[in-house]
Tab-separated table of C-alpha atoms in Angstrom:
chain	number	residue	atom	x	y	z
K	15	UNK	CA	191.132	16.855	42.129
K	16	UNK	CA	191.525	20.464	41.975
K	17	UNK	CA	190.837	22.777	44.457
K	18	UNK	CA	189.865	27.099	43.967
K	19	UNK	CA	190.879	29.171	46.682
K	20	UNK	CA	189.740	33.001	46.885
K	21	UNK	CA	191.280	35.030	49.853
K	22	UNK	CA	190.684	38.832	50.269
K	23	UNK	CA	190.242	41.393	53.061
K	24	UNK	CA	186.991	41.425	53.898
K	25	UNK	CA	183.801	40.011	51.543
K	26	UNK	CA	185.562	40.965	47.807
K	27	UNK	CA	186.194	37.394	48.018
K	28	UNK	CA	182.454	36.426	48.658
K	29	UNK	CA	181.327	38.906	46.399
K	30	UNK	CA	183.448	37.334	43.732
K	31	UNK	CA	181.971	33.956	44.399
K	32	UNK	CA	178.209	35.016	43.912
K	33	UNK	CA	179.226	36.568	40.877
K	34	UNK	CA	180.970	33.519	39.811
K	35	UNK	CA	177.952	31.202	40.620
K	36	UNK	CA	175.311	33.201	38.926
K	37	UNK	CA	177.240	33.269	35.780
K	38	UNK	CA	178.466	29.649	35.918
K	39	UNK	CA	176.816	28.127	38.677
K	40	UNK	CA	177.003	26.203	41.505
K	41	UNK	CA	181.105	25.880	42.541
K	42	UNK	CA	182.008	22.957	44.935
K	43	UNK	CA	185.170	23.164	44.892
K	44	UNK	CA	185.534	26.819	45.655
K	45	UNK	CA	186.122	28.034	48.903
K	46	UNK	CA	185.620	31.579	50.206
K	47	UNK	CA	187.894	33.251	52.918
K	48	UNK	CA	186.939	36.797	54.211
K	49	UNK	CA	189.998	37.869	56.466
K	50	UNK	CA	189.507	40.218	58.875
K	51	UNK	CA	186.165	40.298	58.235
K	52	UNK	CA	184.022	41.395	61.337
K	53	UNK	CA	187.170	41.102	63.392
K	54	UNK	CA	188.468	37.646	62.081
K	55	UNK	CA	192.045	38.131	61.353
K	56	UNK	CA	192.485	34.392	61.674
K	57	UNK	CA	192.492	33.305	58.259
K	58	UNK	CA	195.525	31.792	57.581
K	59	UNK	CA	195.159	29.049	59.310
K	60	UNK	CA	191.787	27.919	58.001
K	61	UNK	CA	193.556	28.203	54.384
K	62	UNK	CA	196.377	25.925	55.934
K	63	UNK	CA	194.088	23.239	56.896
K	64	UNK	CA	192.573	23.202	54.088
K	65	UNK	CA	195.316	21.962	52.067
K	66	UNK	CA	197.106	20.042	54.367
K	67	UNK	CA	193.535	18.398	54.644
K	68	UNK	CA	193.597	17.341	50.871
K	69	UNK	CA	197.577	16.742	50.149
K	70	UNK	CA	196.745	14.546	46.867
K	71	UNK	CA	194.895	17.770	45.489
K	72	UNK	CA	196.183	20.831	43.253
K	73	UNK	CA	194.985	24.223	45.012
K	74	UNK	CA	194.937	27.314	43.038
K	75	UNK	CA	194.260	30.147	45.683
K	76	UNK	CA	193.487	34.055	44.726
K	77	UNK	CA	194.169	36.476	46.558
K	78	UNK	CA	193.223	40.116	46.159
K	79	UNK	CA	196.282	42.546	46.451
K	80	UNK	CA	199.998	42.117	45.416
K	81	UNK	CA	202.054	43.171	48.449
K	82	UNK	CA	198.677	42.932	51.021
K	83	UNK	CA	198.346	40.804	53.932
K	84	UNK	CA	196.596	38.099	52.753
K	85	UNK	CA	198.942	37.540	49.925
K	86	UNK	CA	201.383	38.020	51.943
K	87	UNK	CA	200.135	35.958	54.582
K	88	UNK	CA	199.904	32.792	52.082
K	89	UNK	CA	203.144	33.122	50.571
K	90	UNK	CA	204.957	30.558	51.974
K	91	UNK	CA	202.510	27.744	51.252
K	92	UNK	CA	204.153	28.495	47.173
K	93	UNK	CA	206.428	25.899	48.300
K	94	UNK	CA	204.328	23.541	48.316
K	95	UNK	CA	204.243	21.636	44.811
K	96	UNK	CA	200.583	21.289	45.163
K	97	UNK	CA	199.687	25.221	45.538
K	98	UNK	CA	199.887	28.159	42.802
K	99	UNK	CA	199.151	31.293	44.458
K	100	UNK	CA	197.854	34.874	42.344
K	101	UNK	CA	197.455	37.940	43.238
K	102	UNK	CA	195.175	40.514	41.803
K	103	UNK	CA	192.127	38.706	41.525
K	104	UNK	CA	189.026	40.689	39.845
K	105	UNK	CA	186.018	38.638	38.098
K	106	UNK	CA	187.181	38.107	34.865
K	107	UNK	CA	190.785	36.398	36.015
K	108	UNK	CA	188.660	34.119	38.596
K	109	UNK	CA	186.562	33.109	36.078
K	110	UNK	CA	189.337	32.351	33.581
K	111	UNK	CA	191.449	30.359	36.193
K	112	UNK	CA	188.029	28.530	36.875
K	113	UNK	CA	187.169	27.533	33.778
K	114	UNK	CA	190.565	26.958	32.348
K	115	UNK	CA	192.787	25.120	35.239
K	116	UNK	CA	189.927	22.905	36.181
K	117	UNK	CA	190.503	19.634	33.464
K	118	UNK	CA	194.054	21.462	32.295
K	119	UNK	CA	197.310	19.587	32.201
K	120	UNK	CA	199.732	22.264	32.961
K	121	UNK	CA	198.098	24.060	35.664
K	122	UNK	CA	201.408	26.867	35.236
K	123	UNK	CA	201.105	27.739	31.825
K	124	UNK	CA	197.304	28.205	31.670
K	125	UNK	CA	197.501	30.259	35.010
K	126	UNK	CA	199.662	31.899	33.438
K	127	UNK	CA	197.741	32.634	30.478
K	128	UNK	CA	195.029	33.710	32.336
K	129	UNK	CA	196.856	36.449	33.845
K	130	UNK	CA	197.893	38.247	30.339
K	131	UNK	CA	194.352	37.465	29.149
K	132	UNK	CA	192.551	39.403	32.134
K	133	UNK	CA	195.100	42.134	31.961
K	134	UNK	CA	193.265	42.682	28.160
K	135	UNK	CA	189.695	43.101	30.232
K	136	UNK	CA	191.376	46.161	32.494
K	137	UNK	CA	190.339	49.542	29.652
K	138	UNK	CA	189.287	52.701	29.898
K	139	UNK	CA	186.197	52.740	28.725
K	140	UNK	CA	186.228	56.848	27.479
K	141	UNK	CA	188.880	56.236	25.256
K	142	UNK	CA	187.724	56.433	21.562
K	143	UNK	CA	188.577	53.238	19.990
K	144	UNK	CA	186.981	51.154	23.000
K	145	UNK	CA	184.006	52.166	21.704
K	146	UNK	CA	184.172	50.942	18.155
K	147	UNK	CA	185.879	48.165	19.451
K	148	UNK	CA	182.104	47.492	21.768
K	149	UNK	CA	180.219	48.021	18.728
K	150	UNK	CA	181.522	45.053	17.266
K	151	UNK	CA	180.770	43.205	20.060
C-alpha cells in the first residue's frame, strides 16, 4: 500500500487536506501533521511511528518549506527505501502526487514529474499573456 504524508508548521497541512477532500474526496490514506501547532513541537516522532508502524508500505510525505524545520526534521527518514520526502508542498503538487503515485510503478519518476508540472501552476497572474492563455481555458 501507499501511504501520503503532509507535514507543515502549523494547520497549512490541514488546510491542504480539506482542500484535497472537497475536490477529490474522502483520503484514507492521508495523514495530517500540524507541528508546533498550539505548542506541539513533537511531531517527529508521531511521523516516525507511523512508518515504522507500516514497514511493507511506500510513504510519500510533504512537507512545506525547503530548509524549515519540519523538512528538516524528517530528513533522515530519506534513507529509508520505503520513504520519498518533498518539500514545497502547495495544492496543486499534493494533488498531483495524490493522484499520480497512488497505482504508479515508479514512485521516483512520477514524483518527480509532479514537481516540474506544479512549478508550471506558480504565474503571475498580471502578466499579459496569462490572460489569453485563461481565455482559452
Amino acid at each position: 500500500m501507499r501511504r501520503f504524508i503532509l507535514a507543515s508548521h502549523a494547520y497549512m497541512s490541514k488546510g491542504i487536506k480539506t482542500s484535497l477532500e472537497l475536490i477529490l474526496g474522502k483520503q484514507d490514506n492521508l495523514s495530517v501533521y500540524c507541528a508546533y501547532a498550539e505548542g506541539e513541537p513533537f511531531f517527529k516522532p508521531l511521523v516516525i511511528q507511523e512508518v515504522e508502524d507500516h514497514p511493507e508500505d511506500e510513504f510519500v510525505i510533504m512537507t512545506d518549506l525547503l530548509g524549515g524545520s519540519v523538512n528538516n526534521e524528517l530528513l533522515e527518514l530519506t534513507t529509508k527505501e520505503n520513504v520519498h520526502l518533498v518539500t514545497g508542498t502547495n495544492l496543486i503538487l499534493a494533488m498531483s502526487i495524490l493522484l499520480t503515485c497512488r497505482e504508479c510503478d515508479d514512485v521516483a519518476a512520477a514524483i518527480r514529474t509532479c514537481v516540474e508540472d506544479a512549478k508550471t501552476g506558480i504565474v503571475y497572474c498580471n502578466d499579459s499573456e496569462i490572460d489569453s492563455d485563461l481565455d482559452e481555458l
